[in-house]
XYZ file of C-alpha atoms in Angstrom:
432
model
C 101.430 50.022 -164.164
C 103.378 53.298 -164.328
C 105.414 52.035 -167.282
C 102.229 50.956 -169.056
C 100.617 54.345 -168.500
C 103.740 56.126 -169.740
C 103.892 54.038 -172.916
C 100.141 54.428 -173.517
C 100.109 58.213 -173.207
C 99.889 60.174 -176.471
C 103.210 61.571 -177.676
C 101.879 64.874 -178.954
C 100.849 67.903 -176.921
C 97.429 67.977 -178.587
C 96.686 64.371 -177.585
C 97.751 64.929 -173.994
C 95.765 68.148 -173.740
C 92.770 66.292 -175.153
C 93.103 63.730 -172.381
C 93.267 66.514 -169.801
C 90.000 67.901 -171.148
C 88.197 64.606 -171.787
C 89.098 62.601 -168.686
C 87.395 64.952 -166.157
C 84.238 64.916 -168.285
C 84.276 61.145 -168.489
C 84.953 60.787 -164.766
C 82.051 63.130 -164.033
C 79.807 61.087 -166.331
C 80.711 57.886 -164.511
C 80.159 59.393 -161.069
C 76.790 60.928 -161.999
C 75.698 57.758 -163.785
C 76.539 55.548 -160.805
C 74.738 57.916 -158.425
C 71.775 58.116 -160.821
C 71.514 54.345 -161.129
C 71.745 53.949 -157.361
C 69.058 56.554 -156.761
C 66.810 56.043 -159.736
C 66.964 52.325 -160.357
C 67.009 51.151 -156.740
C 65.479 53.639 -154.326
C 62.715 54.891 -156.616
C 61.935 51.360 -157.803
C 61.630 50.140 -154.208
C 59.228 52.956 -153.370
C 57.095 52.263 -156.418
C 56.973 48.514 -155.658
C 55.874 49.336 -152.090
C 53.101 51.509 -153.498
C 51.971 48.797 -155.935
C 52.025 46.195 -153.149
C 48.951 47.759 -151.500
C 46.427 46.988 -154.291
C 48.270 43.760 -155.135
C 48.070 42.530 -151.537
C 44.352 43.401 -151.387
C 43.813 41.601 -154.707
C 45.557 38.464 -153.432
C 43.567 38.619 -150.184
C 40.291 38.602 -152.154
C 41.604 35.680 -154.228
C 42.365 33.732 -151.046
C 38.938 34.457 -149.512
C 36.466 34.525 -152.446
C 38.341 32.708 -155.202
C 40.039 33.731 -158.425
C 36.813 34.241 -160.372
C 35.333 36.656 -157.846
C 38.555 38.637 -157.659
C 38.859 38.751 -161.450
C 35.264 39.998 -161.884
C 35.310 42.619 -159.122
C 38.903 43.892 -159.004
C 40.790 43.148 -162.261
C 39.352 46.095 -164.139
C 39.515 48.715 -161.334
C 43.016 47.701 -160.219
C 44.231 46.884 -163.761
C 45.590 43.563 -162.561
C 45.047 40.317 -164.462
C 45.373 36.884 -162.868
C 45.252 33.277 -163.873
C 46.396 30.031 -162.374
C 49.606 28.894 -164.082
C 52.724 26.907 -163.300
C 55.878 28.975 -162.799
C 58.618 28.762 -165.446
C 62.044 27.372 -164.636
C 63.787 30.739 -164.988
C 63.470 32.823 -161.828
C 64.055 36.152 -163.614
C 63.680 36.891 -167.310
C 64.707 40.371 -168.472
C 66.549 42.249 -171.219
C 70.220 43.014 -170.580
C 69.776 46.753 -170.079
C 66.908 46.425 -167.560
C 68.830 47.491 -164.448
C 65.722 47.857 -162.268
C 64.668 44.223 -162.814
C 66.843 42.945 -159.962
C 65.337 45.479 -157.555
C 61.771 44.558 -158.569
C 62.524 40.873 -158.077
C 64.182 41.465 -154.700
C 61.349 43.647 -153.394
C 58.522 41.327 -154.567
C 60.337 38.362 -153.038
C 60.353 40.194 -149.702
C 56.584 40.736 -149.816
C 55.300 37.528 -151.432
C 56.193 33.948 -152.176
C 57.609 34.834 -155.577
C 58.400 31.871 -157.802
C 59.323 33.590 -161.096
C 59.341 37.034 -162.719
C 59.177 37.892 -166.427
C 60.147 41.453 -167.450
C 60.899 40.880 -171.108
C 57.778 42.749 -172.161
C 58.658 46.396 -171.640
C 55.073 47.366 -170.840
C 53.990 44.506 -168.497
C 55.196 42.720 -165.384
C 54.368 39.022 -165.130
C 54.913 37.543 -161.699
C 54.242 33.985 -160.534
C 53.202 34.096 -156.857
C 52.363 31.053 -154.729
C 49.222 31.396 -152.636
C 48.383 28.322 -150.597
C 48.715 25.251 -152.763
C 48.254 27.118 -156.045
C 50.554 29.309 -158.130
C 49.049 32.320 -159.916
C 50.365 34.336 -162.821
C 49.686 38.007 -162.087
C 50.247 40.743 -164.679
C 50.114 44.518 -164.301
C 51.538 47.675 -165.882
C 55.328 48.032 -165.657
C 55.058 51.780 -165.080
C 53.638 51.092 -161.613
C 56.909 49.614 -160.322
C 59.668 51.417 -162.262
C 60.234 54.857 -163.732
C 59.327 55.438 -167.355
C 62.184 56.071 -169.808
C 64.906 55.966 -167.123
C 67.660 56.111 -169.765
C 66.828 59.639 -170.886
C 68.884 61.300 -168.173
C 71.916 59.160 -169.059
C 71.485 60.049 -172.727
C 71.271 63.753 -171.889
C 74.346 63.548 -169.673
C 76.359 61.693 -172.308
C 75.208 63.915 -175.171
C 75.835 67.119 -173.228
C 79.265 65.895 -172.157
C 80.251 65.032 -175.725
C 79.121 68.446 -176.974
C 81.182 70.171 -174.291
C 84.221 68.028 -175.116
C 83.947 68.921 -178.821
C 83.681 72.629 -177.983
C 86.679 72.332 -175.669
C 88.666 70.625 -178.432
C 88.040 73.544 -180.795
C 89.196 76.080 -178.194
C 92.182 73.935 -177.266
C 93.179 73.535 -180.909
C 93.276 77.305 -181.346
C 95.426 77.635 -178.237
C 97.878 74.942 -179.381
C 98.244 76.269 -182.921
C 100.776 79.008 -181.946
C 102.833 76.390 -180.090
C 102.919 74.222 -183.195
C 104.020 77.201 -185.278
C 106.805 77.912 -182.807
C 107.880 74.241 -182.927
C 107.953 74.292 -186.741
C 109.997 77.509 -186.756
C 112.475 76.050 -184.241
C 112.730 72.810 -186.236
C 113.346 74.733 -189.462
C 116.051 76.838 -187.798
C 117.690 73.671 -186.487
C 117.901 72.512 -190.107
C 119.449 75.786 -191.215
C 116.299 77.440 -192.608
C 114.848 80.723 -191.385
C 111.082 80.222 -191.478
C 108.688 83.160 -191.145
C 107.323 83.340 -187.620
C 105.406 85.946 -185.612
C 104.542 85.383 -181.915
C 100.823 84.793 -181.398
C 98.485 83.180 -178.906
C 98.526 83.419 -175.120
C 100.944 85.729 -173.344
C 103.199 82.839 -172.274
C 103.409 81.537 -175.854
C 104.124 85.061 -177.130
C 106.924 85.402 -174.586
C 108.430 82.075 -175.685
C 108.145 83.125 -179.338
C 109.837 86.462 -178.700
C 112.640 84.699 -176.809
C 113.072 82.310 -179.748
C 113.312 85.179 -182.219
C 115.939 86.903 -180.061
C 117.910 83.677 -179.747
C 117.729 83.070 -183.501
C 118.959 86.588 -184.206
C 121.888 86.192 -181.793
C 122.904 82.850 -183.297
C 122.709 84.253 -186.832
C 124.897 87.195 -185.793
C 127.436 84.833 -184.234
C 127.525 82.684 -187.379
C 127.967 85.789 -189.504
C 130.765 87.052 -187.270
C 132.499 83.664 -187.384
C 132.253 83.596 -191.166
C 133.620 87.121 -191.490
C 136.441 86.418 -189.034
C 137.651 83.248 -190.743
C 137.217 84.738 -194.194
C 139.118 87.865 -193.205
C 141.999 86.013 -191.581
C 142.267 83.526 -194.450
C 142.155 86.321 -197.028
C 144.835 88.340 -195.224
C 147.137 85.319 -195.115
C 146.911 84.770 -198.849
C 148.963 87.894 -199.669
C 152.124 86.940 -197.719
C 151.773 83.335 -198.842
C 151.637 84.462 -202.466
C 154.786 86.534 -201.971
C 156.526 83.574 -200.299
C 155.471 81.239 -203.111
C 156.729 83.703 -205.726
C 160.051 84.189 -203.916
C 160.574 80.423 -203.558
C 159.830 79.867 -207.225
C 162.677 82.232 -208.146
C 165.226 80.426 -205.956
C 167.388 77.552 -207.084
C 166.160 74.084 -206.266
C 167.571 72.590 -203.099
C 166.362 70.308 -200.349
C 165.487 73.222 -198.075
C 163.706 75.116 -200.846
C 161.670 72.031 -201.808
C 160.648 71.552 -198.183
C 159.606 75.192 -197.883
C 157.587 74.960 -201.079
C 155.751 71.946 -199.664
C 155.046 73.838 -196.442
C 153.713 76.830 -198.373
C 151.467 74.553 -200.448
C 150.167 72.907 -197.251
C 149.430 76.330 -195.781
C 147.508 77.239 -198.930
C 145.444 74.084 -198.588
C 144.788 74.931 -194.943
C 143.583 78.390 -195.893
C 141.273 76.853 -198.508
C 139.914 74.514 -195.822
C 139.345 77.473 -193.473
C 137.449 79.331 -196.208
C 135.340 76.274 -197.014
C 134.504 75.867 -193.344
C 133.642 79.559 -192.992
C 131.445 79.625 -196.088
C 129.818 76.261 -195.374
C 126.098 76.549 -196.107
C 126.224 80.337 -196.236
C 123.615 81.704 -198.600
C 122.608 78.272 -199.915
C 118.930 77.384 -199.652
C 117.584 73.815 -199.674
C 116.424 72.568 -203.066
C 114.941 69.420 -204.529
C 118.025 67.356 -205.288
C 118.676 63.967 -206.841
C 120.776 62.461 -204.072
C 121.553 59.374 -206.147
C 123.085 61.466 -208.929
C 125.009 63.538 -206.363
C 126.567 60.418 -204.835
C 127.420 58.987 -208.240
C 129.196 62.238 -209.168
C 131.103 62.179 -205.875
C 132.168 58.576 -206.538
C 133.327 59.469 -210.054
C 135.362 62.415 -208.735
C 136.966 60.226 -206.055
C 137.993 57.610 -208.586
C 139.570 60.289 -210.763
C 141.594 61.343 -207.730
C 142.976 57.811 -207.466
C 140.803 56.524 -204.620
C 139.752 52.871 -204.887
C 136.043 53.250 -204.212
C 133.277 50.613 -204.275
C 129.863 52.150 -204.949
C 126.880 50.094 -203.782
C 124.603 49.393 -206.730
C 121.890 49.983 -207.353
C 121.550 53.129 -205.279
C 117.967 53.992 -204.278
C 116.162 56.742 -206.138
C 116.134 59.695 -203.712
C 114.723 63.153 -204.375
C 115.055 65.231 -201.208
C 115.224 68.839 -199.986
C 118.933 69.319 -199.261
C 121.695 71.850 -199.756
C 123.446 70.178 -202.693
C 126.748 72.099 -202.497
C 127.153 71.573 -198.744
C 126.119 67.920 -198.981
C 128.515 67.268 -201.867
C 131.349 68.925 -199.949
C 130.586 66.807 -196.846
C 130.534 63.569 -198.866
C 133.754 64.537 -200.653
C 135.457 65.254 -197.321
C 134.416 61.890 -195.871
C 135.556 60.024 -198.998
C 138.827 61.979 -199.054
C 139.510 61.173 -195.392
C 138.720 57.506 -195.983
C 140.996 57.397 -199.012
C 143.796 59.187 -197.151
C 143.910 56.679 -194.276
C 142.850 53.508 -196.103
C 143.376 51.704 -199.376
C 139.750 50.814 -200.066
C 136.585 52.886 -199.629
C 132.940 51.793 -199.822
C 130.038 54.188 -200.428
C 126.377 53.209 -199.934
C 123.055 54.852 -199.195
C 119.836 53.674 -197.524
C 116.425 55.330 -197.246
C 114.878 54.868 -193.795
C 111.438 55.852 -192.512
C 112.431 59.347 -191.393
C 115.988 59.767 -192.623
C 118.508 59.206 -195.399
C 121.723 57.418 -194.389
C 124.872 57.877 -196.483
C 127.575 55.439 -195.337
C 131.317 55.705 -196.074
C 133.646 52.889 -194.913
C 137.365 52.307 -195.232
C 139.977 49.710 -194.276
C 142.229 52.129 -192.376
C 143.155 52.190 -188.674
C 139.803 53.660 -187.634
C 139.131 55.869 -184.615
C 138.859 54.519 -181.047
C 135.364 54.845 -179.528
C 136.537 57.276 -176.844
C 137.916 59.668 -179.496
C 135.009 59.663 -181.976
C 133.176 62.574 -180.403
C 136.323 64.682 -180.203
C 137.151 63.876 -183.837
C 134.050 65.790 -184.959
C 135.209 69.032 -183.350
C 136.834 71.688 -185.543
C 140.658 71.730 -185.744
C 140.951 68.385 -183.939
C 143.607 65.958 -185.175
C 143.979 62.528 -183.587
C 147.655 61.672 -183.718
C 147.523 58.041 -182.736
C 144.283 57.198 -184.469
C 144.657 58.482 -188.014
C 148.208 59.811 -188.282
C 148.615 63.560 -188.585
C 151.454 63.405 -191.097
C 149.356 61.774 -193.780
C 148.208 64.606 -196.016
C 147.522 68.239 -195.334
C 144.560 67.779 -193.038
C 143.785 70.537 -190.543
C 141.049 68.665 -188.684
C 138.030 70.201 -190.421
C 136.767 67.347 -192.607
C 134.683 65.541 -189.987
C 133.635 68.838 -188.392
C 132.289 70.105 -191.726
C 130.443 66.824 -192.333
C 128.938 66.902 -188.826
C 127.849 70.516 -189.256
C 126.283 69.699 -192.627
C 124.351 66.821 -191.061
C 123.070 69.099 -188.277
C 121.976 71.690 -190.851
C 119.875 68.954 -192.452
C 118.308 67.931 -189.143
C 120.519 64.853 -188.811
C 123.795 63.755 -187.332
C 127.177 62.206 -188.144
C 127.761 58.831 -186.503
C 131.198 57.204 -186.378
C 131.769 53.519 -185.792
C 133.742 50.470 -186.871
C 133.200 49.018 -190.317
C 132.194 45.368 -190.220
C 132.920 44.920 -193.916
C 136.331 46.586 -194.222
C 137.488 46.797 -190.609
C 138.292 50.522 -190.597
C 136.207 53.615 -189.881
C 132.489 53.724 -190.592
C 130.922 57.158 -191.048
C 127.134 57.459 -191.303
C 125.910 60.825 -192.584
C 122.259 60.819 -191.473
C 119.930 63.445 -192.987
C 116.328 64.028 -191.921
C 113.770 63.437 -194.681
């Protein structure tokens, strides 16, 4: 039962708050309705039947003593009771489905008389078949004498008033939840790398949460800026001595040691370029409507020019999405480059899901063990046994840059084992 209630609860805050408001009203309606039916349809009906039994008993006594004609002539008009001799129908109680007081009328009349049948289908009359001696008489009188008139009005007023109060509560609740929704949208946008306009509003608690969010966003932005400046500064300062070393080596005669040093200097230059790319990743670039299909096709063309054997799934779906095209292209290029460095074949595909876009890159290389896949996405992490650190000038930033790009787009980078090629499978998932 608890699992069923948990799965049946609304997912949103507005739906759950609506239940909090509506359920007490509905419970109150049920309690008042049950008490009203108990009091109004049973107790009051019994009292009214007892009151009607006095003239009815006198009328039946005159019928027993003087006959039906004498009773009809002398008492039918004053007592507003009609009578005739008639056989009782087979149905003991005939009523409409919403006539709750019919059972009480039948029960009370059966206590007082030898009741054979009761017909309450006519809203204005009661027809009762009562046995008196050897004969059965059909007696009819006004329904208002044994049950309250318009008993449903109170229920209608209760239900209508409750619905009006619920609607009013919904309007107030919606105004209170609107600042929370704005805060959620601002937090979601910041998680995707966008700085949405937001000003704390609403209740004091919501304002406090909004102010704390703004402070947190400012601190994170300062930290990102400081990281960018630090890496850019260090990488820029290293370029000057590297340039001097490269110039000095170019003037020396060729030898095995000089060739090795030139290769090391070139690798260091590539590392510095990777540091700068990582530092500038997404900086100053705003999301724009981008043709993701064309972007992937350009990335595939560039990879093939670089000598990578790449299979592009065709046809790619038509995708126009709000992304950072430069950062996304760099992430795709890094994943394809890594796949081409450690494998001989690379496959690129893309699928459009309900809430995300999945770009998949597979290779036939050694792959990454499951226990090392999370660590592989950290900056400056190189897995010696898994991918071989001596293959290329990698500094361990390719997967980290791709993972950071996915997070900036509200998604994630998932690593697994390729079923088609047997190597590494990298899913770059972007929120739509």
